[in-house]
Amino acid sequence: MDLRDFVDTLLRFESVARAEAPAQQWVKNRLHDFGFDTHEWTADPARLAEHPSFPDDPDDIDAANRPSVAGVVEFGDPDAGRTLVLNGHVDVVPADRELWTHDPFVPDWDDDAGTVSARGAADMKAGLAACVFAALDLRDAVEAGHLDLDGRVVVESVVGEEEGGIGAAAAALDTPYPFERDAALVAEPTRLKPVVATEGSVMKRLRLTGRTAHAASRWRGVDVIEKFEAIRGAFFDLESERTDAVTHPLFDYPIPWPVCVGRVEAGTWASSVAGTLTAEWRLGVAPGETVAAVESAFEERLARVVADDEWLSAHPPVFERFSVQFEPAEIDADEPVVESLRGALRADGRDDEPVGVTYGADSRHYVEAGIPTVLFGPGDIDQAHFPDETVEWEEVGVARDVIRETATRFLQSR
């Protein structure tokens, strides 16, 4: 099986949340067939509930029948060398089939354009496959006598990344391996750029109460949508203030710490004044900040709006966390794994300048566990969660080569 066959088959699994097991069994079988020593683990909801990224109630964390798997290849005296983890997640977000031009789980290969389109093509099954074949290439080079190495490479296929990193967090909290891990590379779609800083986010749900009234006499009601618009404006004012006040050299974006209200539900009837509203927010957290501090800033801004509004003062909004939280993560550009990746990129004639990204990733769990972790992979984050999600096939091949060279340099540099 070659890289293209591997990717083609993996993309055909509809491995959305809580349905990853068939894909993971296939990946584990392939790793075994390729000669890796395989490992498997399932997250303990009680352990994850102790982690700030996840809900406090273990019953709110669905980890049953959601295995993460890994393959290990060892070189020379593995305990005398370093261990590098190559990580990818197999879970994908659901696809709205009506918005796609083809079945999202039947890969559409355009050989003329040099692309493949399917759910998970960019985010991030192609990157996971590049890790698998980079490790195989390294093993082949050692077995052929072209390289003399000590150490290990671990290829992980984890679950639940889109839900806060269920598989990676479990691996970081309680290692599934009988050896230490020195560094990791997560093959998110970075357009072949080395990413050393990832933004965090806090998820908040806002609930407002107004007063319903018949549309024919709407002046008797209290329109909760008007109250929401005042809060929404205040939050975006704070976003603008934070853009100016919170700076980071790696985040040259128009809005580096975005505020997004991704879901709003209000009212119960078209001819009634809306009396209830629920809005769900994602608030960006800069590297160097904490989720708690950013959360507090928005709660304070909400309190100002409430204090200036007689109705809201008498009917206080509820503003609480929901879902999962992402702490930001950052490592120094002079970490050996970053230097190894940058050297591999330079050797391939590519830009090696480290960057930061406005999204979160599983890397933060490893960084929190003391394992320096860099993001690098094929594809563009702009394709993630997008209809007709596409990755350029040439980038997948380049990622494979660069990751192999990164692993080589990292193991040799001890």
mmCIF file of C-alpha atoms in Angstrom:
data_model
loop_
_atom_site.group_PDB
_atom_site.id
_atom_site.type_symbol
_atom_site.label_atom_id
_atom_site.label_comp_id
_atom_site.label_asym_id
_atom_site.label_seq_id
_atom_site.Cartn_x
_atom_site.Cartn_y
_atom_site.Cartn_z
ATOM 1 C CA MET A 1 0.000 0.000 0.000
ATOM 2 C CA ASP A 2 1.427 3.381 -0.990
ATOM 3 C CA LEU A 3 0.695 6.838 0.390
ATOM 4 C CA ARG A 4 -2.104 7.573 -2.068
ATOM 5 C CA ASP A 5 -3.888 4.291 -1.356
ATOM 6 C CA PHE A 6 -3.568 4.885 2.367
ATOM 7 C CA VAL A 7 -5.067 8.375 2.116
ATOM 8 C CA ASP A 8 -7.815 7.264 -0.253
ATOM 9 C CA THR A 9 -8.984 4.518 2.080
ATOM 10 C CA LEU A 10 -8.708 6.590 5.251
ATOM 11 C CA LEU A 11 -10.803 9.380 3.734
ATOM 12 C CA ARG A 12 -13.637 6.929 3.101
ATOM 13 C CA PHE A 13 -14.240 6.427 6.822
ATOM 14 C CA GLU A 14 -16.930 8.751 8.155
ATOM 15 C CA SER A 15 -14.962 9.164 11.355
ATOM 16 C CA VAL A 16 -16.998 11.916 12.974
ATOM 17 C CA ALA A 17 -17.113 12.236 16.746
ATOM 18 C CA ARG A 18 -18.020 8.999 18.498
ATOM 19 C CA ALA A 19 -17.711 7.047 15.253
ATOM 20 C CA GLU A 20 -13.926 6.849 14.963
ATOM 21 C CA ALA A 21 -13.518 3.207 16.011
ATOM 22 C CA PRO A 22 -13.704 1.577 12.525
ATOM 23 C CA ALA A 23 -11.124 3.986 11.121
ATOM 24 C CA GLN A 24 -8.878 3.471 14.129
ATOM 25 C CA GLN A 25 -9.045 -0.292 13.818
ATOM 26 C CA TRP A 26 -8.046 0.035 10.176
ATOM 27 C CA VAL A 27 -5.148 2.361 11.042
ATOM 28 C CA LYS A 28 -3.946 0.028 13.799
ATOM 29 C CA ASN A 29 -4.081 -2.938 11.410
ATOM 30 C CA ARG A 30 -2.096 -1.041 8.788
ATOM 31 C CA LEU A 31 0.514 0.003 11.347
ATOM 32 C CA HIS A 32 0.836 -3.627 12.377
ATOM 33 C CA ASP A 33 1.127 -4.740 8.758
ATOM 34 C CA PHE A 34 3.835 -2.127 8.199
ATOM 35 C CA GLY A 35 5.842 -3.613 11.069
ATOM 36 C CA PHE A 36 5.207 -1.060 13.818
ATOM 37 C CA ASP A 37 4.791 -2.119 17.432
ATOM 38 C CA THR A 38 1.233 -0.998 18.108
ATOM 39 C CA HIS A 39 -0.381 0.569 21.166
ATOM 40 C CA GLU A 40 -3.972 1.480 21.957
ATOM 41 C CA TRP A 41 -5.614 3.527 24.694
ATOM 42 C CA THR A 42 -9.009 4.929 25.625
ATOM 43 C CA ALA A 43 -9.454 8.104 27.626
ATOM 44 C CA ASP A 44 -10.743 7.970 31.187
ATOM 45 C CA PRO A 45 -13.528 10.577 31.502
ATOM 46 C CA ALA A 46 -12.816 10.995 35.211
ATOM 47 C CA ARG A 47 -9.206 11.918 34.458
ATOM 48 C CA LEU A 48 -10.197 14.312 31.686
ATOM 49 C CA ALA A 49 -12.733 15.991 33.965
ATOM 50 C CA GLU A 50 -9.788 17.040 36.164
ATOM 51 C CA HIS A 51 -8.280 18.894 33.184
ATOM 52 C CA PRO A 52 -9.318 22.540 32.604
ATOM 53 C CA SER A 53 -10.028 21.916 28.919
ATOM 54 C CA PHE A 54 -12.927 19.589 29.627
ATOM 55 C CA PRO A 55 -16.282 19.724 31.431
ATOM 56 C CA ASP A 56 -16.146 19.096 35.170
ATOM 57 C CA ASP A 57 -18.676 16.259 34.987
ATOM 58 C CA PRO A 58 -17.231 13.007 33.579
ATOM 59 C CA ASP A 59 -20.696 12.139 32.300
ATOM 60 C CA ASP A 60 -20.358 15.041 29.851
ATOM 61 C CA ILE A 61 -17.245 13.487 28.276
ATOM 62 C CA ASP A 62 -18.010 10.692 25.838
ATOM 63 C CA ALA A 63 -14.884 8.532 25.520
ATOM 64 C CA ALA A 64 -16.438 5.056 25.241
ATOM 65 C CA ASN A 65 -15.427 2.985 22.213
ATOM 66 C CA ARG A 66 -13.154 5.762 21.010
ATOM 67 C CA PRO A 67 -9.666 4.247 20.893
ATOM 68 C CA SER A 68 -6.518 6.131 20.034
ATOM 69 C CA VAL A 69 -3.766 4.059 18.448
ATOM 70 C CA ALA A 70 -0.074 4.375 17.785
ATOM 71 C CA GLY A 71 2.761 2.606 16.053
ATOM 72 C CA VAL A 72 6.359 2.641 17.303
ATOM 73 C CA VAL A 73 9.516 2.042 15.294
ATOM 74 C CA GLU A 74 12.855 1.806 17.110
ATOM 75 C CA PHE A 75 16.405 2.366 15.894
ATOM 76 C CA GLY A 76 19.698 1.132 17.284
ATOM 77 C CA ASP A 77 19.672 1.477 21.059
ATOM 78 C CA PRO A 78 16.336 3.276 21.469
ATOM 79 C CA ASP A 79 16.931 4.125 25.117
ATOM 80 C CA ALA A 80 20.203 5.835 24.210
ATOM 81 C CA GLY A 81 18.464 8.206 21.816
ATOM 82 C CA ARG A 82 15.494 10.509 21.643
ATOM 83 C CA THR A 83 11.838 9.709 21.090
ATOM 84 C CA LEU A 84 9.827 11.808 18.647
ATOM 85 C CA VAL A 85 6.041 11.606 18.440
ATOM 86 C CA LEU A 86 4.326 12.285 15.105
ATOM 87 C CA ASN A 87 0.685 12.984 15.837
ATOM 88 C CA GLY A 88 -2.506 13.315 13.831
ATOM 89 C CA HIS A 89 -6.204 13.095 14.609
ATOM 90 C CA VAL A 90 -8.549 10.813 12.720
ATOM 91 C CA ASP A 91 -11.802 12.474 13.766
ATOM 92 C CA VAL A 92 -13.477 14.905 11.391
ATOM 93 C CA VAL A 93 -16.339 17.366 11.698
ATOM 94 C CA PRO A 94 -19.667 16.440 10.101
ATOM 95 C CA ALA A 95 -20.215 17.359 6.456
ATOM 96 C CA ASP A 96 -23.363 19.106 5.237
ATOM 97 C CA ARG A 97 -23.758 17.003 2.121
ATOM 98 C CA GLU A 98 -26.081 19.519 0.470
ATOM 99 C CA LEU A 99 -23.204 22.006 0.313
ATOM 100 C CA TRP A 100 -20.749 19.590 -1.321
ATOM 101 C CA THR A 101 -20.419 18.943 -5.042
ATOM 102 C CA HIS A 102 -19.715 15.266 -4.346
ATOM 103 C CA ASP A 103 -20.040 12.702 -1.575
ATOM 104 C CA PRO A 104 -17.739 14.072 1.161
ATOM 105 C CA PHE A 105 -16.603 10.569 2.105
ATOM 106 C CA VAL A 106 -15.736 9.461 -1.417
ATOM 107 C CA PRO A 107 -12.407 11.103 -2.303
ATOM 108 C CA ASP A 108 -12.465 13.193 -5.469
ATOM 109 C CA TRP A 109 -9.001 13.023 -7.048
ATOM 110 C CA ASP A 110 -8.283 15.750 -9.590
ATOM 111 C CA ASP A 111 -5.013 14.674 -11.142
ATOM 112 C CA ASP A 112 -4.927 17.687 -13.456
ATOM 113 C CA ALA A 113 -5.162 20.105 -10.543
ATOM 114 C CA GLY A 114 -3.087 17.841 -8.287
ATOM 115 C CA THR A 115 -5.657 17.809 -5.483
ATOM 116 C CA VAL A 116 -7.872 15.479 -3.512
ATOM 117 C CA SER A 117 -11.171 16.619 -2.004
ATOM 118 C CA ALA A 118 -12.995 14.891 0.863
ATOM 119 C CA ARG A 119 -13.951 15.579 4.444
ATOM 120 C CA GLY A 120 -10.716 15.335 6.402
ATOM 121 C CA ALA A 121 -8.450 15.777 3.374
ATOM 122 C CA ALA A 122 -6.781 18.816 4.912
ATOM 123 C CA ASP A 123 -7.920 18.462 8.514
ATOM 124 C CA MET A 124 -6.041 16.217 8.859
ATOM 125 C CA LYS A 125 -5.947 12.723 7.431
ATOM 126 C CA ALA A 126 -3.417 13.606 4.745
ATOM 127 C CA GLY A 127 -1.108 14.950 7.437
ATOM 128 C CA LEU A 128 -1.550 11.793 9.505
ATOM 129 C CA ALA A 129 -0.704 9.689 6.463
ATOM 130 C CA ALA A 130 2.397 11.803 5.813
ATOM 131 C CA CYS A 131 3.550 10.977 9.355
ATOM 132 C CA VAL A 132 3.042 7.238 8.815
ATOM 133 C CA PHE A 133 5.034 7.164 5.596
ATOM 134 C CA ALA A 134 7.730 9.497 6.884
ATOM 135 C CA ALA A 135 8.370 7.000 9.685
ATOM 136 C CA LEU A 136 8.416 4.134 7.178
ATOM 137 C CA ASP A 137 10.875 6.015 4.971
ATOM 138 C CA LEU A 138 13.140 6.600 7.946
ATOM 139 C CA ARG A 139 13.033 2.945 8.915
ATOM 140 C CA ASP A 140 13.825 1.897 5.349
ATOM 141 C CA ALA A 141 16.807 4.244 5.255
ATOM 142 C CA VAL A 142 18.172 2.816 8.501
ATOM 143 C CA GLU A 143 17.622 -0.777 7.405
ATOM 144 C CA ALA A 144 19.386 -0.047 4.106
ATOM 145 C CA GLY A 145 22.408 1.236 6.013
ATOM 146 C CA HIS A 146 22.046 4.851 4.869
ATOM 147 C CA LEU A 147 21.564 6.114 8.417
ATOM 148 C CA ASP A 148 22.863 5.104 11.834
ATOM 149 C CA LEU A 149 20.393 6.196 14.503
ATOM 150 C CA ASP A 150 19.445 5.564 18.100
ATOM 151 C CA GLY A 151 15.950 6.416 19.282
ATOM 152 C CA ARG A 152 12.294 5.995 18.437
ATOM 153 C CA VAL A 153 9.561 7.449 16.281
ATOM 154 C CA VAL A 154 5.963 7.105 17.455
ATOM 155 C CA VAL A 155 3.097 7.702 15.031
ATOM 156 C CA GLU A 156 -0.147 8.503 16.836
ATOM 157 C CA SER A 157 -3.677 8.487 15.439
ATOM 158 C CA VAL A 158 -5.857 10.087 18.093
ATOM 159 C CA VAL A 159 -9.585 10.719 18.495
ATOM 160 C CA GLY A 160 -11.680 13.606 19.714
ATOM 161 C CA GLU A 161 -9.407 16.485 18.688
ATOM 162 C CA GLU A 162 -12.440 18.447 17.555
ATOM 163 C CA GLU A 163 -13.870 17.994 21.067
ATOM 164 C CA GLY A 164 -10.878 19.324 22.928
ATOM 165 C CA GLY A 165 -8.312 16.600 22.312
ATOM 166 C CA ILE A 166 -9.711 13.526 24.049
ATOM 167 C CA GLY A 167 -7.081 11.095 22.773
ATOM 168 C CA ALA A 168 -4.113 13.447 23.006
ATOM 169 C CA ALA A 169 -5.035 14.694 26.466
ATOM 170 C CA ALA A 170 -5.284 11.112 27.690
ATOM 171 C CA ALA A 171 -1.855 10.341 26.229
ATOM 172 C CA ALA A 172 -0.381 13.450 27.822
ATOM 173 C CA LEU A 173 -1.906 12.840 31.250
ATOM 174 C CA ASP A 174 -1.126 9.121 31.431
ATOM 175 C CA THR A 175 1.477 7.976 28.929
ATOM 176 C CA PRO A 176 0.471 4.828 27.030
ATOM 177 C CA TYR A 177 4.133 3.990 26.410
ATOM 178 C CA PRO A 178 6.861 2.418 28.553
ATOM 179 C CA PHE A 179 9.315 5.189 27.614
ATOM 180 C CA GLU A 180 9.674 8.959 27.801
ATOM 181 C CA ARG A 181 8.743 11.280 24.923
ATOM 182 C CA ASP A 182 11.192 14.047 24.112
ATOM 183 C CA ALA A 183 9.243 16.056 21.545
ATOM 184 C CA ALA A 184 6.277 15.912 19.199
ATOM 185 C CA LEU A 185 5.139 17.146 15.809
ATOM 186 C CA VAL A 186 1.414 17.526 15.134
ATOM 187 C CA ALA A 187 0.628 17.443 11.415
ATOM 188 C CA GLU A 188 -2.144 20.042 11.322
ATOM 189 C CA PRO A 189 -2.646 21.893 8.002
ATOM 190 C CA THR A 190 -0.058 24.700 8.311
ATOM 191 C CA ARG A 191 0.762 25.129 4.588
ATOM 192 C CA LEU A 192 4.165 23.648 5.387
ATOM 193 C CA LYS A 193 4.978 26.393 7.897
ATOM 194 C CA PRO A 194 6.492 25.658 11.324
ATOM 195 C CA VAL A 195 3.993 26.747 13.980
ATOM 196 C CA VAL A 196 5.339 27.354 17.478
ATOM 197 C CA ALA A 197 2.398 29.261 18.975
ATOM 198 C CA THR A 198 -1.298 28.439 18.969
ATOM 199 C CA GLU A 199 -4.153 30.586 20.175
ATOM 200 C CA GLY A 200 -6.505 29.443 22.869
ATOM 201 C CA SER A 201 -10.223 29.979 23.236
ATOM 202 C CA VAL A 202 -12.987 29.967 25.809
ATOM 203 C CA MET A 203 -16.507 28.861 24.946
ATOM 204 C CA LYS A 204 -19.297 30.766 26.672
ATOM 205 C CA ARG A 205 -23.082 30.517 26.499
ATOM 206 C CA LEU A 206 -25.139 33.653 27.088
ATOM 207 C CA ARG A 207 -28.792 33.457 28.141
ATOM 208 C CA LEU A 208 -31.038 36.522 28.172
ATOM 209 C CA THR A 209 -34.613 37.035 29.282
ATOM 210 C CA GLY A 210 -36.898 39.746 27.927
ATOM 211 C CA ARG A 211 -40.680 39.958 27.909
ATOM 212 C CA THR A 212 -42.914 38.591 25.191
ATOM 213 C CA ALA A 213 -45.799 40.556 23.731
ATOM 214 C CA HIS A 214 -48.072 40.353 20.717
ATOM 215 C CA ALA A 215 -46.531 41.810 17.572
ATOM 216 C CA ALA A 216 -49.517 44.129 17.262
ATOM 217 C CA SER A 217 -48.516 45.802 20.523
ATOM 218 C CA ARG A 218 -44.841 45.089 20.625
ATOM 219 C CA TRP A 219 -44.189 48.189 22.732
ATOM 220 C CA ARG A 220 -45.537 46.213 25.669
ATOM 221 C CA GLY A 221 -42.727 43.701 25.354
ATOM 222 C CA VAL A 222 -39.018 43.822 26.028
ATOM 223 C CA ASP A 223 -37.211 42.709 22.889
ATOM 224 C CA VAL A 224 -34.371 40.489 24.008
ATOM 225 C CA ILE A 225 -32.705 40.827 20.614
ATOM 226 C CA GLU A 226 -32.124 44.536 21.255
ATOM 227 C CA LYS A 227 -30.471 43.646 24.557
ATOM 228 C CA PHE A 228 -28.319 41.086 22.784
ATOM 229 C CA GLU A 229 -27.227 43.625 20.180
ATOM 230 C CA ALA A 230 -25.974 45.925 22.924
ATOM 231 C CA ILE A 231 -23.948 43.097 24.429
ATOM 232 C CA ARG A 232 -22.697 41.982 21.027
ATOM 233 C CA GLY A 233 -21.496 45.508 20.266
ATOM 234 C CA ALA A 234 -19.716 45.744 23.612
ATOM 235 C CA PHE A 235 -17.959 42.427 23.023
ATOM 236 C CA PHE A 236 -16.748 43.458 19.592
ATOM 237 C CA ASP A 237 -15.557 46.763 21.034
ATOM 238 C CA LEU A 238 -13.508 44.727 23.497
ATOM 239 C CA GLU A 239 -12.195 42.596 20.637
ATOM 240 C CA SER A 240 -10.978 45.791 18.938
ATOM 241 C CA GLU A 241 -9.375 47.042 22.134
ATOM 242 C CA ARG A 242 -7.601 43.729 22.608
ATOM 243 C CA THR A 243 -6.318 43.804 19.028
ATOM 244 C CA ASP A 244 -4.459 47.015 19.906
ATOM 245 C CA ALA A 245 -3.469 46.156 23.465
ATOM 246 C CA VAL A 246 -2.484 42.471 23.284
ATOM 247 C CA THR A 247 0.360 41.980 20.839
ATOM 248 C CA HIS A 248 2.518 39.044 19.836
ATOM 249 C CA PRO A 249 5.294 39.041 17.205
ATOM 250 C CA LEU A 250 4.025 35.858 15.545
ATOM 251 C CA PHE A 251 0.397 36.961 15.170
ATOM 252 C CA ASP A 252 0.217 39.389 12.262
ATOM 253 C CA TYR A 253 -3.511 39.020 11.644
ATOM 254 C CA PRO A 254 -6.228 41.643 11.104
ATOM 255 C CA ILE A 255 -7.986 40.262 14.181
ATOM 256 C CA PRO A 256 -5.460 38.223 16.174
ATOM 257 C CA TRP A 257 -7.794 37.311 19.055
ATOM 258 C CA PRO A 258 -11.178 36.851 17.330
ATOM 259 C CA VAL A 259 -14.548 36.970 19.009
ATOM 260 C CA CYS A 260 -17.173 34.862 17.280
ATOM 261 C CA VAL A 261 -20.839 34.421 18.109
ATOM 262 C CA GLY A 262 -21.448 31.249 16.176
ATOM 263 C CA ARG A 263 -24.968 30.395 17.257
ATOM 264 C CA VAL A 264 -27.966 32.491 18.276
ATOM 265 C CA GLU A 265 -31.472 31.280 19.039
ATOM 266 C CA ALA A 266 -34.198 33.710 20.023
ATOM 267 C CA GLY A 267 -37.949 33.859 20.403
ATOM 268 C CA THR A 268 -40.638 31.256 19.872
ATOM 269 C CA TRP A 269 -43.055 32.804 17.356
ATOM 270 C CA ALA A 270 -42.773 35.213 14.433
ATOM 271 C CA SER A 271 -45.617 37.408 15.625
ATOM 272 C CA SER A 272 -44.366 37.652 19.196
ATOM 273 C CA VAL A 273 -41.684 39.874 20.644
ATOM 274 C CA ALA A 274 -38.691 37.662 21.377
ATOM 275 C CA GLY A 275 -38.551 37.049 25.107
ATOM 276 C CA THR A 276 -35.662 34.593 25.368
ATOM 277 C CA LEU A 277 -32.297 34.322 23.661
ATOM 278 C CA THR A 278 -29.333 31.958 23.809
ATOM 279 C CA ALA A 279 -26.037 32.823 22.135
ATOM 280 C CA GLU A 280 -22.856 30.759 22.029
ATOM 281 C CA TRP A 281 -19.506 32.517 21.845
ATOM 282 C CA ARG A 282 -15.919 31.612 21.106
ATOM 283 C CA LEU A 283 -13.468 34.106 22.610
ATOM 284 C CA GLY A 284 -9.825 34.103 21.487
ATOM 285 C CA VAL A 285 -7.020 33.779 24.036
ATOM 286 C CA ALA A 286 -3.513 34.988 23.175
ATOM 287 C CA PRO A 287 -0.349 33.044 23.989
ATOM 288 C CA GLY A 288 0.767 34.277 27.377
ATOM 289 C CA GLU A 289 -2.818 34.814 28.528
ATOM 290 C CA THR A 290 -5.033 32.393 30.388
ATOM 291 C CA VAL A 291 -8.538 31.288 29.574
ATOM 292 C CA ALA A 292 -9.634 32.499 33.014
ATOM 293 C CA ALA A 293 -8.229 36.006 32.498
ATOM 294 C CA VAL A 294 -9.900 36.484 29.114
ATOM 295 C CA GLU A 295 -13.135 35.055 30.444
ATOM 296 C CA SER A 296 -12.998 37.561 33.295
ATOM 297 C CA ALA A 297 -12.445 40.471 30.873
ATOM 298 C CA PHE A 298 -15.586 39.635 28.917
ATOM 299 C CA GLU A 299 -17.599 39.048 32.082
ATOM 300 C CA GLU A 300 -16.553 42.502 33.274
ATOM 301 C CA ARG A 301 -17.591 44.053 29.955
ATOM 302 C CA LEU A 302 -20.954 42.294 30.184
ATOM 303 C CA ALA A 303 -21.392 43.634 33.702
ATOM 304 C CA ARG A 304 -20.955 47.189 32.390
ATOM 305 C CA VAL A 305 -23.723 46.697 29.835
ATOM 306 C CA VAL A 306 -25.986 45.226 32.509
ATOM 307 C CA ALA A 307 -25.299 48.088 34.916
ATOM 308 C CA ASP A 308 -26.334 50.640 32.270
ATOM 309 C CA ASP A 309 -29.599 48.849 31.454
ATOM 310 C CA GLU A 310 -32.514 48.884 33.891
ATOM 311 C CA TRP A 311 -34.105 45.737 32.477
ATOM 312 C CA LEU A 312 -30.878 43.699 32.409
ATOM 313 C CA SER A 313 -30.039 44.846 35.925
ATOM 314 C CA ALA A 314 -33.368 43.475 37.105
ATOM 315 C CA HIS A 315 -33.063 40.344 34.933
ATOM 316 C CA PRO A 316 -29.347 39.493 34.963
ATOM 317 C CA PRO A 317 -28.006 37.454 32.033
ATOM 318 C CA VAL A 318 -26.473 34.043 32.572
ATOM 319 C CA PHE A 319 -22.992 33.783 31.040
ATOM 320 C CA GLU A 320 -21.363 30.417 31.604
ATOM 321 C CA ARG A 321 -18.830 28.063 30.079
ATOM 322 C CA PHE A 322 -19.876 25.168 27.923
ATOM 323 C CA SER A 323 -18.168 22.548 25.770
ATOM 324 C CA VAL A 324 -14.343 22.469 25.880
ATOM 325 C CA GLN A 325 -11.759 25.170 26.470
ATOM 326 C CA PHE A 326 -8.437 25.597 24.683
ATOM 327 C CA GLU A 327 -5.494 27.039 26.570
ATOM 328 C CA PRO A 328 -2.969 28.749 24.293
ATOM 329 C CA ALA A 329 0.388 27.088 23.806
ATOM 330 C CA GLU A 330 3.829 28.283 22.778
ATOM 331 C CA ILE A 331 7.345 26.892 22.648
ATOM 332 C CA ASP A 332 10.688 28.556 21.967
ATOM 333 C CA ALA A 333 11.884 28.581 18.379
ATOM 334 C CA ASP A 334 15.228 27.196 19.552
ATOM 335 C CA GLU A 335 13.743 23.940 20.847
ATOM 336 C CA PRO A 336 15.581 21.023 19.199
ATOM 337 C CA VAL A 337 12.428 19.776 17.454
ATOM 338 C CA VAL A 338 11.840 23.228 15.945
ATOM 339 C CA GLU A 339 15.470 23.578 14.920
ATOM 340 C CA SER A 340 15.294 20.129 13.317
ATOM 341 C CA LEU A 341 12.157 21.076 11.388
ATOM 342 C CA ARG A 342 13.606 24.408 10.287
ATOM 343 C CA GLY A 343 16.770 22.704 9.108
ATOM 344 C CA ALA A 344 14.712 20.208 7.127
ATOM 345 C CA LEU A 345 12.741 23.041 5.528
ATOM 346 C CA ARG A 346 15.884 24.956 4.607
ATOM 347 C CA ALA A 347 17.389 21.820 3.118
ATOM 348 C CA ASP A 348 14.303 21.601 0.892
ATOM 349 C CA GLY A 349 14.610 25.253 -0.096
ATOM 350 C CA ARG A 350 11.556 26.369 1.875
ATOM 351 C CA ASP A 351 10.662 29.164 4.250
ATOM 352 C CA ASP A 352 11.524 28.119 7.795
ATOM 353 C CA GLU A 353 10.336 31.195 9.694
ATOM 354 C CA PRO A 354 8.173 30.161 12.695
ATOM 355 C CA VAL A 355 4.623 31.491 12.829
ATOM 356 C CA GLY A 356 1.646 31.568 15.163
ATOM 357 C CA VAL A 357 -1.924 30.520 14.350
ATOM 358 C CA THR A 358 -5.328 31.694 15.556
ATOM 359 C CA TYR A 359 -6.632 28.214 16.318
ATOM 360 C CA GLY A 360 -6.003 25.614 18.973
ATOM 361 C CA ALA A 361 -4.616 22.122 18.517
ATOM 362 C CA ASP A 362 -3.667 18.968 20.384
ATOM 363 C CA SER A 363 -0.142 20.347 20.692
ATOM 364 C CA ARG A 364 -1.152 22.204 23.839
ATOM 365 C CA HIS A 365 -1.691 18.975 25.764
ATOM 366 C CA TYR A 366 1.849 17.818 25.067
ATOM 367 C CA VAL A 367 3.318 21.255 25.782
ATOM 368 C CA GLU A 368 1.481 21.284 29.123
ATOM 369 C CA ALA A 369 3.009 17.860 29.857
ATOM 370 C CA GLY A 370 6.514 19.220 29.226
ATOM 371 C CA ILE A 371 6.853 17.774 25.710
ATOM 372 C CA PRO A 372 7.932 20.509 23.239
ATOM 373 C CA THR A 373 5.557 20.276 20.281
ATOM 374 C CA VAL A 374 5.533 21.974 16.898
ATOM 375 C CA LEU A 375 2.745 22.047 14.310
ATOM 376 C CA PHE A 376 3.626 21.268 10.704
ATOM 377 C CA GLY A 377 1.670 19.695 7.902
ATOM 378 C CA PRO A 378 0.157 19.910 4.430
ATOM 379 C CA GLY A 379 -2.969 21.827 3.573
ATOM 380 C CA ASP A 380 -4.539 25.100 4.623
ATOM 381 C CA ILE A 381 -6.622 25.677 7.752
ATOM 382 C CA ASP A 382 -8.971 27.694 5.518
ATOM 383 C CA GLN A 383 -10.058 24.362 4.022
ATOM 384 C CA ALA A 384 -10.857 22.841 7.402
ATOM 385 C CA HIS A 385 -14.579 22.329 8.117
ATOM 386 C CA PHE A 386 -15.276 23.697 4.618
ATOM 387 C CA PRO A 387 -17.431 22.247 1.809
ATOM 388 C CA ASP A 388 -15.333 20.407 -0.804
ATOM 389 C CA GLU A 389 -12.398 20.389 1.639
ATOM 390 C CA THR A 390 -9.265 19.999 -0.477
ATOM 391 C CA VAL A 391 -5.539 19.425 -0.085
ATOM 392 C CA GLU A 392 -2.825 19.797 -2.700
ATOM 393 C CA TRP A 393 -1.262 16.391 -3.210
ATOM 394 C CA GLU A 394 2.205 17.804 -3.824
ATOM 395 C CA GLU A 395 2.127 19.331 -0.340
ATOM 396 C CA VAL A 396 1.409 15.919 1.159
ATOM 397 C CA GLY A 397 4.509 14.505 -0.498
ATOM 398 C CA VAL A 398 6.604 17.458 0.632
ATOM 399 C CA ALA A 399 5.311 17.055 4.194
ATOM 400 C CA ARG A 400 6.272 13.395 4.135
ATOM 401 C CA ASP A 401 9.830 14.229 3.073
ATOM 402 C CA VAL A 402 10.261 17.133 5.480
ATOM 403 C CA ILE A 403 8.886 15.182 8.436
ATOM 404 C CA ARG A 404 11.249 12.300 7.660
ATOM 405 C CA GLU A 405 14.191 14.715 7.513
ATOM 406 C CA THR A 406 13.013 16.409 10.709
ATOM 407 C CA ALA A 407 12.958 13.076 12.527
ATOM 408 C CA THR A 408 16.395 12.232 11.171
ATOM 409 C CA ARG A 409 17.914 15.500 12.368
ATOM 410 C CA PHE A 410 16.161 15.309 15.739
ATOM 411 C CA LEU A 411 17.409 11.791 16.465
ATOM 412 C CA GLN A 412 20.918 12.579 15.224
ATOM 413 C CA SER A 413 21.301 15.794 17.217
ATOM 414 C CA ARG A 414 21.355 14.240 20.661
#
